[in-house]
Tab-separated table of C-alpha atoms in Angstrom:
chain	number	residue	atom	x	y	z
A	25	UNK	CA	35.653	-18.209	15.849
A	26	UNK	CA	36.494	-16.466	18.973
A	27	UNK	CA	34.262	-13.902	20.592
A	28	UNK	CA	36.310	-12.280	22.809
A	29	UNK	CA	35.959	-8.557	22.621
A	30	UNK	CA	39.437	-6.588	22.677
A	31	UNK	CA	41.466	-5.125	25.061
A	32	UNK	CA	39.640	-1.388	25.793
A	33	UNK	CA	42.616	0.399	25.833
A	34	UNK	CA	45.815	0.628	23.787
A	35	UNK	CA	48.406	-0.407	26.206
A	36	UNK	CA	52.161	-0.622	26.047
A	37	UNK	CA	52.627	0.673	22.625
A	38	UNK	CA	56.236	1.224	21.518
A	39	UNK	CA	55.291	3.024	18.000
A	40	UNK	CA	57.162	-0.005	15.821
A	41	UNK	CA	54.941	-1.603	13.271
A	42	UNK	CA	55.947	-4.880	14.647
A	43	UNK	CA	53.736	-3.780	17.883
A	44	UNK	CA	51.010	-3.553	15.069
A	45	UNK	CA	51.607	-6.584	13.498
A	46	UNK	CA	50.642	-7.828	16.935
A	47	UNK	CA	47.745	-5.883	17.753
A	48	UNK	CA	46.369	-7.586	14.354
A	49	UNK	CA	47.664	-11.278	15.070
A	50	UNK	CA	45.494	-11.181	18.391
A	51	UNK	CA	42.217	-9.322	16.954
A	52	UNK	CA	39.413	-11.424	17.228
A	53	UNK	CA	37.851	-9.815	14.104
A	54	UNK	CA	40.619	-10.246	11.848
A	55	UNK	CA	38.675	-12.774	9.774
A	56	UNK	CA	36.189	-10.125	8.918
A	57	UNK	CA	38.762	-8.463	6.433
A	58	UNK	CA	38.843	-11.719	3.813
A	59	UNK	CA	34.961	-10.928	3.843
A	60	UNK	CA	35.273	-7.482	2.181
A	61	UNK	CA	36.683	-6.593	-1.486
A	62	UNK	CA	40.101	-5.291	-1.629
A	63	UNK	CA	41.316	-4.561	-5.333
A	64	UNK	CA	44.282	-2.973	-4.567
A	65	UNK	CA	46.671	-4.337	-2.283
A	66	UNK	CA	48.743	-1.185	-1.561
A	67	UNK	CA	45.344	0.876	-1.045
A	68	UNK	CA	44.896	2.373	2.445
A	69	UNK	CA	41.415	2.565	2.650
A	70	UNK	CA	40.793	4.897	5.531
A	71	UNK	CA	37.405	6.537	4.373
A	72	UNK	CA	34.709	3.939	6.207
A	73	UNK	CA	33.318	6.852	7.533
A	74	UNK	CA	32.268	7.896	4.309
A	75	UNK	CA	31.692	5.006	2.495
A	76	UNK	CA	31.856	1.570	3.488
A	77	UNK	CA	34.070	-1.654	1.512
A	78	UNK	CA	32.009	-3.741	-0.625
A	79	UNK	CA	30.804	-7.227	1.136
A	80	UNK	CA	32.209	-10.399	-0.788
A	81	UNK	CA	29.006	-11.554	-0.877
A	82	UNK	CA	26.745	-8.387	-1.739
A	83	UNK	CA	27.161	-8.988	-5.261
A	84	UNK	CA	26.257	-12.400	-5.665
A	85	UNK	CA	23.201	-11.906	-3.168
A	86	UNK	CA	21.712	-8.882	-5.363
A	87	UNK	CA	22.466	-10.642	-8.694
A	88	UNK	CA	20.255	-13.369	-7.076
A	89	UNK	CA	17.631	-10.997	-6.455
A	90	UNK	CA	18.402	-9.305	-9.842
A	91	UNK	CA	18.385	-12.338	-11.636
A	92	UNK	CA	15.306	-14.593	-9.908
A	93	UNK	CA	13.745	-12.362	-8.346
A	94	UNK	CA	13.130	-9.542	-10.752
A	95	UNK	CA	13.968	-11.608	-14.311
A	96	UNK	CA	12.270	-15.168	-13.535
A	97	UNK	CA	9.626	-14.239	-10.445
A	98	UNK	CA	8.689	-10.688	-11.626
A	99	UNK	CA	5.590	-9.593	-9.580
A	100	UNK	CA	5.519	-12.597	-7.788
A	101	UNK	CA	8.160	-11.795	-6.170
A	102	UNK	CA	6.732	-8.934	-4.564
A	103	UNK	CA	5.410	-11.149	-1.501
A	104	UNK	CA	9.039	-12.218	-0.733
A	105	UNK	CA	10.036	-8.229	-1.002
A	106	UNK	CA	7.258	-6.230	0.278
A	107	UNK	CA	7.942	-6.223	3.970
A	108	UNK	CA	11.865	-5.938	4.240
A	109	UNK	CA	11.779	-2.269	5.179
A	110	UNK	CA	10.624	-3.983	8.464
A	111	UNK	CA	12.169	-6.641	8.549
A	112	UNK	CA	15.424	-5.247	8.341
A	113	UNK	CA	14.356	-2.247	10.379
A	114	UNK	CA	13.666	-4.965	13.419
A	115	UNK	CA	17.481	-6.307	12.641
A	116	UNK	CA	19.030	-2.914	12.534
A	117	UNK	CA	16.705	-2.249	16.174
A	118	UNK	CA	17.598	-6.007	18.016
A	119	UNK	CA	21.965	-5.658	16.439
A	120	UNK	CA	22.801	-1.912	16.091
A	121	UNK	CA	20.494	0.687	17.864
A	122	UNK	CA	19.378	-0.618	20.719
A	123	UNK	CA	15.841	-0.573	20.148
A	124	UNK	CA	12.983	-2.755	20.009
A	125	UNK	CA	10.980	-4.435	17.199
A	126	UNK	CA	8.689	-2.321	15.561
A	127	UNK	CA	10.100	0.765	16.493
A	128	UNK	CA	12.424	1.125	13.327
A	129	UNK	CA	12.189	0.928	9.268
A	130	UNK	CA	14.548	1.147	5.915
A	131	UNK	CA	13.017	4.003	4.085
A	132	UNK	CA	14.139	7.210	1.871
A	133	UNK	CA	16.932	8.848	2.490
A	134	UNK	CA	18.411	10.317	5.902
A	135	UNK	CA	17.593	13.675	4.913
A	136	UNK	CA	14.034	12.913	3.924
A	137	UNK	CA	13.629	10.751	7.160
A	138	UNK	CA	15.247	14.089	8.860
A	139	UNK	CA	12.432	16.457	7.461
A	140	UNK	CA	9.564	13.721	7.979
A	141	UNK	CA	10.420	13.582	11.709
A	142	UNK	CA	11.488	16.737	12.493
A	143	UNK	CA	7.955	18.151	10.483
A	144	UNK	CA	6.386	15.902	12.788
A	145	UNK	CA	7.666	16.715	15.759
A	146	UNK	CA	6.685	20.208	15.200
A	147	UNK	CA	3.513	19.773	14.022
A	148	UNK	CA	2.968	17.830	17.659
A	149	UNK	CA	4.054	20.469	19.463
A	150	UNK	CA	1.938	23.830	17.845
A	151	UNK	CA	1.600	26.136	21.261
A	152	UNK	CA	6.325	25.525	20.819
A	153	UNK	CA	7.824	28.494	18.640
A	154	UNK	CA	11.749	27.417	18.670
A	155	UNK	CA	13.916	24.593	17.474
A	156	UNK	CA	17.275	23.761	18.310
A	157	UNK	CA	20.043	22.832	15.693
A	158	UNK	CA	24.001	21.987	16.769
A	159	UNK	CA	25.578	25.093	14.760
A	160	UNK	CA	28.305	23.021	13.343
A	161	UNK	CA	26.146	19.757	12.879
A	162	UNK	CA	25.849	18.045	9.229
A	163	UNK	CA	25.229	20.499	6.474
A	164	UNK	CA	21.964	18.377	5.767
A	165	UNK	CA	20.365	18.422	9.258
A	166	UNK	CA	21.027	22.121	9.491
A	167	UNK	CA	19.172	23.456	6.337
A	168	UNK	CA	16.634	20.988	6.954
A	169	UNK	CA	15.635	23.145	10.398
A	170	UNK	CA	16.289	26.429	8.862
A	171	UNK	CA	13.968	25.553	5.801
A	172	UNK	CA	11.329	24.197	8.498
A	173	UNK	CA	11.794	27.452	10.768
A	174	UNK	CA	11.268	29.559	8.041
A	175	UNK	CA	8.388	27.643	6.503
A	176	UNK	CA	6.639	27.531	9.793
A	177	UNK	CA	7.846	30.747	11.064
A	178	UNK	CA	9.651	29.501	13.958
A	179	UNK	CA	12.919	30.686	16.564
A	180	UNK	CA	15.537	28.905	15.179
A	181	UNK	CA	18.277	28.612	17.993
A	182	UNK	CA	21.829	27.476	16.811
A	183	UNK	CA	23.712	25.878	19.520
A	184	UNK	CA	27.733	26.935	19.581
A	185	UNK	CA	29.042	23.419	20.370
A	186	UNK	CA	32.830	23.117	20.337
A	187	UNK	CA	33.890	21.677	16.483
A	188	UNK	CA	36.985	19.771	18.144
A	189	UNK	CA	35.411	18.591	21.312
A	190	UNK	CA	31.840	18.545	21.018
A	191	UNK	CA	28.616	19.162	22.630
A	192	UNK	CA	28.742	20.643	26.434
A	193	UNK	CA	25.621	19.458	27.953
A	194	UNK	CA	25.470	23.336	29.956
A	195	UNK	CA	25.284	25.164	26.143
A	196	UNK	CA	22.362	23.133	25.462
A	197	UNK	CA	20.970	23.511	28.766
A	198	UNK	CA	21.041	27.644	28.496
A	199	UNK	CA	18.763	27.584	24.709
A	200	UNK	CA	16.194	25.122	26.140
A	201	UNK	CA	13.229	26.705	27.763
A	202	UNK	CA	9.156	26.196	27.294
A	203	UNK	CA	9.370	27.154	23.895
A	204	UNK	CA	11.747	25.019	22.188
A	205	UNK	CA	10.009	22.166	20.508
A	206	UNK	CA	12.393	20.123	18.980
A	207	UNK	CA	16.453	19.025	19.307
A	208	UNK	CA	17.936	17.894	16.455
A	209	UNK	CA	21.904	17.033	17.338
A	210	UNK	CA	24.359	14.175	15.783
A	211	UNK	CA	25.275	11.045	18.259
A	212	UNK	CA	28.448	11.329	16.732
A	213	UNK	CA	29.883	14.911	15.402
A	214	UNK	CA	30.639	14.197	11.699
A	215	UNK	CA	33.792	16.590	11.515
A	216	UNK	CA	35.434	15.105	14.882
A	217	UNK	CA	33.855	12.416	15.924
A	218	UNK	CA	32.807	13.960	18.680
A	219	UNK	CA	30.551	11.519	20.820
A	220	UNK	CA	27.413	12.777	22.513
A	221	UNK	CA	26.116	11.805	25.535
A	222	UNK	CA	22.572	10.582	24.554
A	223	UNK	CA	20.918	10.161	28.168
A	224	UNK	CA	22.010	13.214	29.432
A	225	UNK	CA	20.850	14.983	26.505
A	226	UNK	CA	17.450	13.487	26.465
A	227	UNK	CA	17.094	14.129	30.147
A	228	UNK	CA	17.631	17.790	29.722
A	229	UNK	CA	15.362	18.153	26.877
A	230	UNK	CA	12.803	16.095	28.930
A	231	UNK	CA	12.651	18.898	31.521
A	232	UNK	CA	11.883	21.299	29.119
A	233	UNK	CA	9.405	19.283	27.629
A	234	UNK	CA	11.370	19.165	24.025
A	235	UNK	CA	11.822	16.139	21.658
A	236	UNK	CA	15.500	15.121	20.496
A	237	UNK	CA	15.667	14.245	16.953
A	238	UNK	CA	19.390	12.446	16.740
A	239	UNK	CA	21.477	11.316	13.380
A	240	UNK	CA	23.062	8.617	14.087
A	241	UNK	CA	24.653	8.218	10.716
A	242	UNK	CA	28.772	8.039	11.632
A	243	UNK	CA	27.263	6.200	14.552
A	244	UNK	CA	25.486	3.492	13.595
A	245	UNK	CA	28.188	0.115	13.474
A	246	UNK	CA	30.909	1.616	15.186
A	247	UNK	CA	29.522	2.557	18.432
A	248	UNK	CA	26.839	1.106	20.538
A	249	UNK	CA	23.722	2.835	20.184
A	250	UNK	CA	20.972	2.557	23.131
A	251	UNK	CA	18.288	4.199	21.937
A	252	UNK	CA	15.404	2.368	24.538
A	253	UNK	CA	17.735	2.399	27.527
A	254	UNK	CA	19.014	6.196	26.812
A	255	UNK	CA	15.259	7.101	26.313
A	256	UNK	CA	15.535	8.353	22.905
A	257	UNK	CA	12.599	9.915	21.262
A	258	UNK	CA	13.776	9.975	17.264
A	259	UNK	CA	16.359	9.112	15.389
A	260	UNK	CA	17.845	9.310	11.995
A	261	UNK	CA	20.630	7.137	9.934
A	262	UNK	CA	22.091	6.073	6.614
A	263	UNK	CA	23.449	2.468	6.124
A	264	UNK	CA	26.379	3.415	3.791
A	265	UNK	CA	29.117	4.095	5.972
A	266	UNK	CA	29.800	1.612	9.243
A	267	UNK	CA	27.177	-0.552	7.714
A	268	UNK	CA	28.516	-1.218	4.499
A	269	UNK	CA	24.912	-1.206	2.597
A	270	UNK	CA	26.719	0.339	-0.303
A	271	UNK	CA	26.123	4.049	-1.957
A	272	UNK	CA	23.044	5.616	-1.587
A	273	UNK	CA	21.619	2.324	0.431
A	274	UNK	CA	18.199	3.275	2.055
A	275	UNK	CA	18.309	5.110	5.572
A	276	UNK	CA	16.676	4.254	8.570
A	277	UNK	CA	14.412	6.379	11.028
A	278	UNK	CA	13.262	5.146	14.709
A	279	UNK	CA	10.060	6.578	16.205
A	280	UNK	CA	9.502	5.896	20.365
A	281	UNK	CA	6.562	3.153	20.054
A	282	UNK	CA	4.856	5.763	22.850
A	283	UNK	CA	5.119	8.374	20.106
A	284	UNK	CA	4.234	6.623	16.999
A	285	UNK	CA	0.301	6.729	16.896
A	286	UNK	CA	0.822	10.497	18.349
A	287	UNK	CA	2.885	11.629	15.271
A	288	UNK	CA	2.232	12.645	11.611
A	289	UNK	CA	3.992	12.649	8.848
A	290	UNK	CA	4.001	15.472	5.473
A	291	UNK	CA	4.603	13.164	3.341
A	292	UNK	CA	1.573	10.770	2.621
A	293	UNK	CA	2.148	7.705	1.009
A	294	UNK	CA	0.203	4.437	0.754
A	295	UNK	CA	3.268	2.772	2.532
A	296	UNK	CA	2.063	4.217	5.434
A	297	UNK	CA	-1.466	3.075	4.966
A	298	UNK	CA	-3.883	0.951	6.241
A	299	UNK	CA	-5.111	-1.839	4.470
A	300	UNK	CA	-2.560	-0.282	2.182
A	301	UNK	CA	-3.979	-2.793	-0.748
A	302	UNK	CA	-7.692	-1.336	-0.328
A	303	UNK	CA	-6.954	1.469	-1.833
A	304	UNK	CA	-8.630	3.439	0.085
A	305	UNK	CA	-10.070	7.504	-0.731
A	306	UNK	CA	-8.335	8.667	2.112
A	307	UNK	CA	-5.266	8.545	3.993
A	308	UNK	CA	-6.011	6.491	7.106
A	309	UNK	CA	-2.192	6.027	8.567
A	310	UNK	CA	-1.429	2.481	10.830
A	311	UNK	CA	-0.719	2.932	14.306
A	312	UNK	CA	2.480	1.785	13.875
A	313	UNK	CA	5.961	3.027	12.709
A	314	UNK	CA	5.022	1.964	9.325
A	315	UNK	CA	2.664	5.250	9.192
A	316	UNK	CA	6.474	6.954	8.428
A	317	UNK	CA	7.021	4.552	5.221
A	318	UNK	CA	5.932	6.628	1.748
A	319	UNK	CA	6.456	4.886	-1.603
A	320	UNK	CA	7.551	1.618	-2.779
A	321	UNK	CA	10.903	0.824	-1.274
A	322	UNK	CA	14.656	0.510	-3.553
A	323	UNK	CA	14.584	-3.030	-3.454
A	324	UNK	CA	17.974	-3.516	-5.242
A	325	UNK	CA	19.580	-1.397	-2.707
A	326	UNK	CA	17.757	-2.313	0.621
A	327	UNK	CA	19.090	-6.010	-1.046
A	328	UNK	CA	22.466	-5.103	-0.386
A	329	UNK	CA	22.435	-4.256	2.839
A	330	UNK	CA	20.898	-8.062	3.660
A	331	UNK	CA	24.630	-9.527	3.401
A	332	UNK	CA	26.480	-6.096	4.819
A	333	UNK	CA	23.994	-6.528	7.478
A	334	UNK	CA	25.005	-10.446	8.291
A	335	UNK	CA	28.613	-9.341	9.025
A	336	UNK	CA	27.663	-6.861	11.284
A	337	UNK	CA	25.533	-8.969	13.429
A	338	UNK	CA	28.326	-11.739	13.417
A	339	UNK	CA	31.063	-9.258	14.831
A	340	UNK	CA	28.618	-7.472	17.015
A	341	UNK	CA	28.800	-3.883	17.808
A	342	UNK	CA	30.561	-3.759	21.259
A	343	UNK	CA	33.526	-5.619	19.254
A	344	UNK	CA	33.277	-3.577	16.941
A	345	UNK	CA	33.215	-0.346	19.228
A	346	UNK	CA	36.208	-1.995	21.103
A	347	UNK	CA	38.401	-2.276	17.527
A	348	UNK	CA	37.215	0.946	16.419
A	349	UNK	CA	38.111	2.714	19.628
A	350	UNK	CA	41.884	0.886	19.875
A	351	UNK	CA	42.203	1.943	16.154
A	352	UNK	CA	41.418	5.500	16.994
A	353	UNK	CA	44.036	5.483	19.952
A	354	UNK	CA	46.557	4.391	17.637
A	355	UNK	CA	46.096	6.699	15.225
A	356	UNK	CA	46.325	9.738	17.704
A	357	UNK	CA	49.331	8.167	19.587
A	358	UNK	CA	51.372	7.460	16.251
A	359	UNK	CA	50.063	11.281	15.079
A	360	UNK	CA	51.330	12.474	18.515
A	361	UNK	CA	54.817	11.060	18.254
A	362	UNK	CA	55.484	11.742	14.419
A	363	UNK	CA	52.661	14.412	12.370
A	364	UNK	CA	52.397	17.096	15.651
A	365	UNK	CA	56.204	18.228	14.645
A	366	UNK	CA	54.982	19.117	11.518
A	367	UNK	CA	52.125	20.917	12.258
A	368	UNK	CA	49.062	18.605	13.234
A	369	UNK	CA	46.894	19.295	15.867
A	370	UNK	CA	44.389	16.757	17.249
A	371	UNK	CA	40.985	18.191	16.419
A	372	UNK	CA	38.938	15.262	18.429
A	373	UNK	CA	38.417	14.823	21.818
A	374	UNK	CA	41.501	13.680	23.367
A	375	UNK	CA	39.500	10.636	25.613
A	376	UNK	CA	38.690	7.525	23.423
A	377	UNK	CA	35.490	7.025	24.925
A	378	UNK	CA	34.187	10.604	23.812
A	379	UNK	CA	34.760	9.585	20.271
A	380	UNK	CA	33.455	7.519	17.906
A	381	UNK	CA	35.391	5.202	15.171
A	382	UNK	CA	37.133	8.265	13.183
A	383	UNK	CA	39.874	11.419	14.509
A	384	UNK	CA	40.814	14.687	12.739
A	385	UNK	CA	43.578	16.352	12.403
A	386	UNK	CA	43.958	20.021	11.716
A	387	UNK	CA	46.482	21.305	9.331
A	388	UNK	CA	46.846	24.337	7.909
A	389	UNK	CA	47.756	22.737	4.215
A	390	UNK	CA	45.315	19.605	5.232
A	391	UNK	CA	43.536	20.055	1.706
A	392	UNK	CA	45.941	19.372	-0.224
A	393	UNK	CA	47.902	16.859	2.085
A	394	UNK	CA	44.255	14.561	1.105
A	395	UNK	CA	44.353	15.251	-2.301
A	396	UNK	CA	48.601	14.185	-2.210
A	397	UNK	CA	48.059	11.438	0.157
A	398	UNK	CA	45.291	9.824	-2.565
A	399	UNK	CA	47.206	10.556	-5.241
A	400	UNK	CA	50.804	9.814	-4.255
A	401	UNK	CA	50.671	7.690	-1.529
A	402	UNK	CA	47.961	5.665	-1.848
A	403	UNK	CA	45.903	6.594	0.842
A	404	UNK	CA	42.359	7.123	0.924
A	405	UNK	CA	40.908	9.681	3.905
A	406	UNK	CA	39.041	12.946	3.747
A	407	UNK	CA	38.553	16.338	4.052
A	408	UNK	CA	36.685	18.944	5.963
A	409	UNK	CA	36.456	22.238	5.946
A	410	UNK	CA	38.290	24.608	7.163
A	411	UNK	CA	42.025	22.395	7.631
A	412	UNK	CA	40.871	19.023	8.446
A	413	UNK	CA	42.020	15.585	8.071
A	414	UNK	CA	39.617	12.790	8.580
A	415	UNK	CA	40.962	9.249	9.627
A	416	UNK	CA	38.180	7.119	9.716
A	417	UNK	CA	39.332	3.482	10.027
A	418	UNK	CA	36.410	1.015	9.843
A	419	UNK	CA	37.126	-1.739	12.707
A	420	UNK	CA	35.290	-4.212	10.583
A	421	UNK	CA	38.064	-4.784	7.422
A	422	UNK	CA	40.747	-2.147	8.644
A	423	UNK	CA	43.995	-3.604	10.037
A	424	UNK	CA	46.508	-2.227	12.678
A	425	UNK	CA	49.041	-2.234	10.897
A	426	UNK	CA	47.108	-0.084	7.852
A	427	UNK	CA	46.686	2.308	10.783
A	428	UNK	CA	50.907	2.303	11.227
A	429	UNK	CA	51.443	2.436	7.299
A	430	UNK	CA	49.147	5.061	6.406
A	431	UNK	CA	50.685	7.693	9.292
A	432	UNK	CA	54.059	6.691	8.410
A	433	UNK	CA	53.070	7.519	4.495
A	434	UNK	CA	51.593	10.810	6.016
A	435	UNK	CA	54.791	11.784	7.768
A	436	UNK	CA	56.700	11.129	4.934
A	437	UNK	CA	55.019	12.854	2.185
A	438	UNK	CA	54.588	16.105	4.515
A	439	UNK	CA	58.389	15.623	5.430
A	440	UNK	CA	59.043	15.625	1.188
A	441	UNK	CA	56.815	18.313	0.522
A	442	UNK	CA	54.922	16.537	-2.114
A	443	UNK	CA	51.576	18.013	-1.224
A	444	UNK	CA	53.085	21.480	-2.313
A	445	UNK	CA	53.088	20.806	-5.373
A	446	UNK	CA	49.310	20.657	-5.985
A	447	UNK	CA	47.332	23.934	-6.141
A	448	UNK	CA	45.789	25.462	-3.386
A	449	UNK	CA	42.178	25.586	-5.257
A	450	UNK	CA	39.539	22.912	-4.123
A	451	UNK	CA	38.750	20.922	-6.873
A	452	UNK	CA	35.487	19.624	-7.007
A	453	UNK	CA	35.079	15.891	-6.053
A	454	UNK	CA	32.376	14.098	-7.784
């Protein structure tokens, strides 16, 4: 197996799929796709951003677990369990995020993580009266903040970041002041992929004496992450998407080692303390990042992340970043030359290094264009509100040419019309 990382930058590209068909003969992580389930052959999966393809081997690896673990070992098999939260935390620090052992773990959810951090980054910081939240950030993180300002009677500042292009380090500059407590932004924006620039963020919260709380959740496996070198001081994720850990697989948080024995956490479980087995009266929280942990841990799902994990690690990050990013150019160059005459606009940053692994487009008929596109043409992306198209290729299983095929199904059902047909009502999507 090679390791040669690809080419950075999309070069030479006539628009033919044969050009495609070449990009994908020379891809030194082509022989991650046979490692993923694909049960349709036709299917244009182009929804990793969502929701990640199944492992080949996650299902044999949890029946294992399932089957000996659970069935034959029962409680005994607790010792073999117990400690995977950090375990796998320490993988996800050393292969994905940039960080260092001990400072991250597997547990809850990314919104629960969100509140947990974000509560105690507050509660460090009483004499601070404001928070900061990106206005057009994750539903999630936002109502998070606004149900902590409100609890705690707190300025809630909403920063007006561009929804195509991103944050502008200046905007955020012009809320901070000696007030503001907490920053709680997205590495990468999950409606454009916008791609923040962490260091310069945490430098200008530094000066005003805030914490950054980031969700790295449409970052985490597609782009590096640097969390140590960058300085971060929190951070947020699920393992579903890039990662592949499968739905509802258990999120990850990252606490600053410096900050973990300063910060406290609402919700207190016996996870979290120590000599957890004593059983203690009182809560008495470890000095490490464990003292975020609550309850017993979803083994069954932190087990599937074990083999989505292994695959990530074997392709490594800045290979996968490389993909990703190529993937993303040729997406916005074929969109350029063939879905722009009917009405697309680019709604992501044009330069491939301010995005991460997914583009949108904006159309004013892009809702049901997704619907169509899923139901006629057997492509699988998303929608955002108010008209946009989400593309999000994942570099570990998705092809060039599935880049090429999907477009050219795109320009050819908007050509026909098809998507008029359906009604103009969203449906609800379970």
């Amino acid at each position: 197996m090679t390791t040669e990382v690809p080419a950075s930058r999309l070069s030479r590209f006539d628009g033919s799929r044969e050009e495609a068909e070449r990009y994908d003969r020379s891809d030194p992580l082509g022989f991650l796709r046979d490692r993923f389930v694909h049960t349709e052959p036709d299917l244009l999966y182009l929804d990793g951003n969502s929701l990640g393809r199944l492992p080949v081997d996650t299902p044999g690896f949890v029946a294992d677990v399932i089957r000996d673990g659970w069935g034959r070992g029962l409680i005994r098999s607790w010792n073999d369990w117990i400690d995977w939260n950090r375990r796998i935390g320490d993988r996800l620090a050393e292969h994905v995020l940039g960080a260092r052992p001990g400072e991250v773990v597997l547990s809850d959810s990314t919104t629960v993580n969100l509140y947990k951090l974000a509560w105690a980054a507050l509660d460090h910081a009483p004499g601070r009266r404001a928070l900061v939240v990106d206005a057009d950030d994750f539903p999630t993180n936002r109502y998070v903040v606004q149900g902590l300002a409100r609890e705690r009677g707190l300025d809630l500042r909403l920063l007006r970041s561009d929804p195509d292009r991103g944050l502008d380090p200046e905007r955020l500059r012009a809320v901070l002041d000696d007030q503001v407590a907490l920053v709680v932004l997205s590495h990468v924006a999950y409606r454009s992929g916008a791609l923040a620039d962490m260091a310069a963020v945490g430098a200008l919260a530094r000066e005003a004496g805030a914490l950054v709380l980031w969700d790295l959740s449409h970052a985490a496996g597609a782009v590096p992450v640097r969390l140590s070198e960058d300085g971060a001081d929190l951070a947020v994720g699920c393992t579903y998407k890039y990662l592949n850990g499968g739905p509802g697989s258990p999120a990850f948080l990252y606490v600053r080692r410096s900050l973990q024995r300063r910060l406290r956490q609402p919700v207190q479980g016996w996870f979290g303390q120590r000599d957890q087995f004593a059983m203690a009266a009182d809560f008495d929280p470890v000095d490490t990042v464990d003292r975020f942990l609550t309850g017993t841990p979803a083994m069954l799902s932190t087990a599937a992340l074990v083999p989505a994990l292994d695959l990530v690690e074997e392709a490594g990050v800045d290979r996968l970043r490389a993909k990703g990013r190529l993937l993303g150019e040729l997406a916005v160059d074929l969109a350029t030359r063939w879905l722009v005459p009917l009405g697309f606009r680019l709604a992501s940053p044009e330069d491939p290094d301010r995005r991460g692994s997914h583009i949108t487009l904006r159309h004013p008929e892009a809702w049901r264009i997704c619907r169509a596109l899923a139901q006629d043409a057997d492509v699988v992306c998303d929608y955002r509100e108010p008209d946009r198209l989400r593309i999000g290729p994942s570099p570990a299983y998705t092809r060039f040419v599935d880049v090429w095929d999907a477009l050219d199904r795109t320009r050819r059902l908007v050509e026909s019309g098809r998507h008029t047909r359906l009604p103009r009502e969203k449906e609800r999507i379970t």
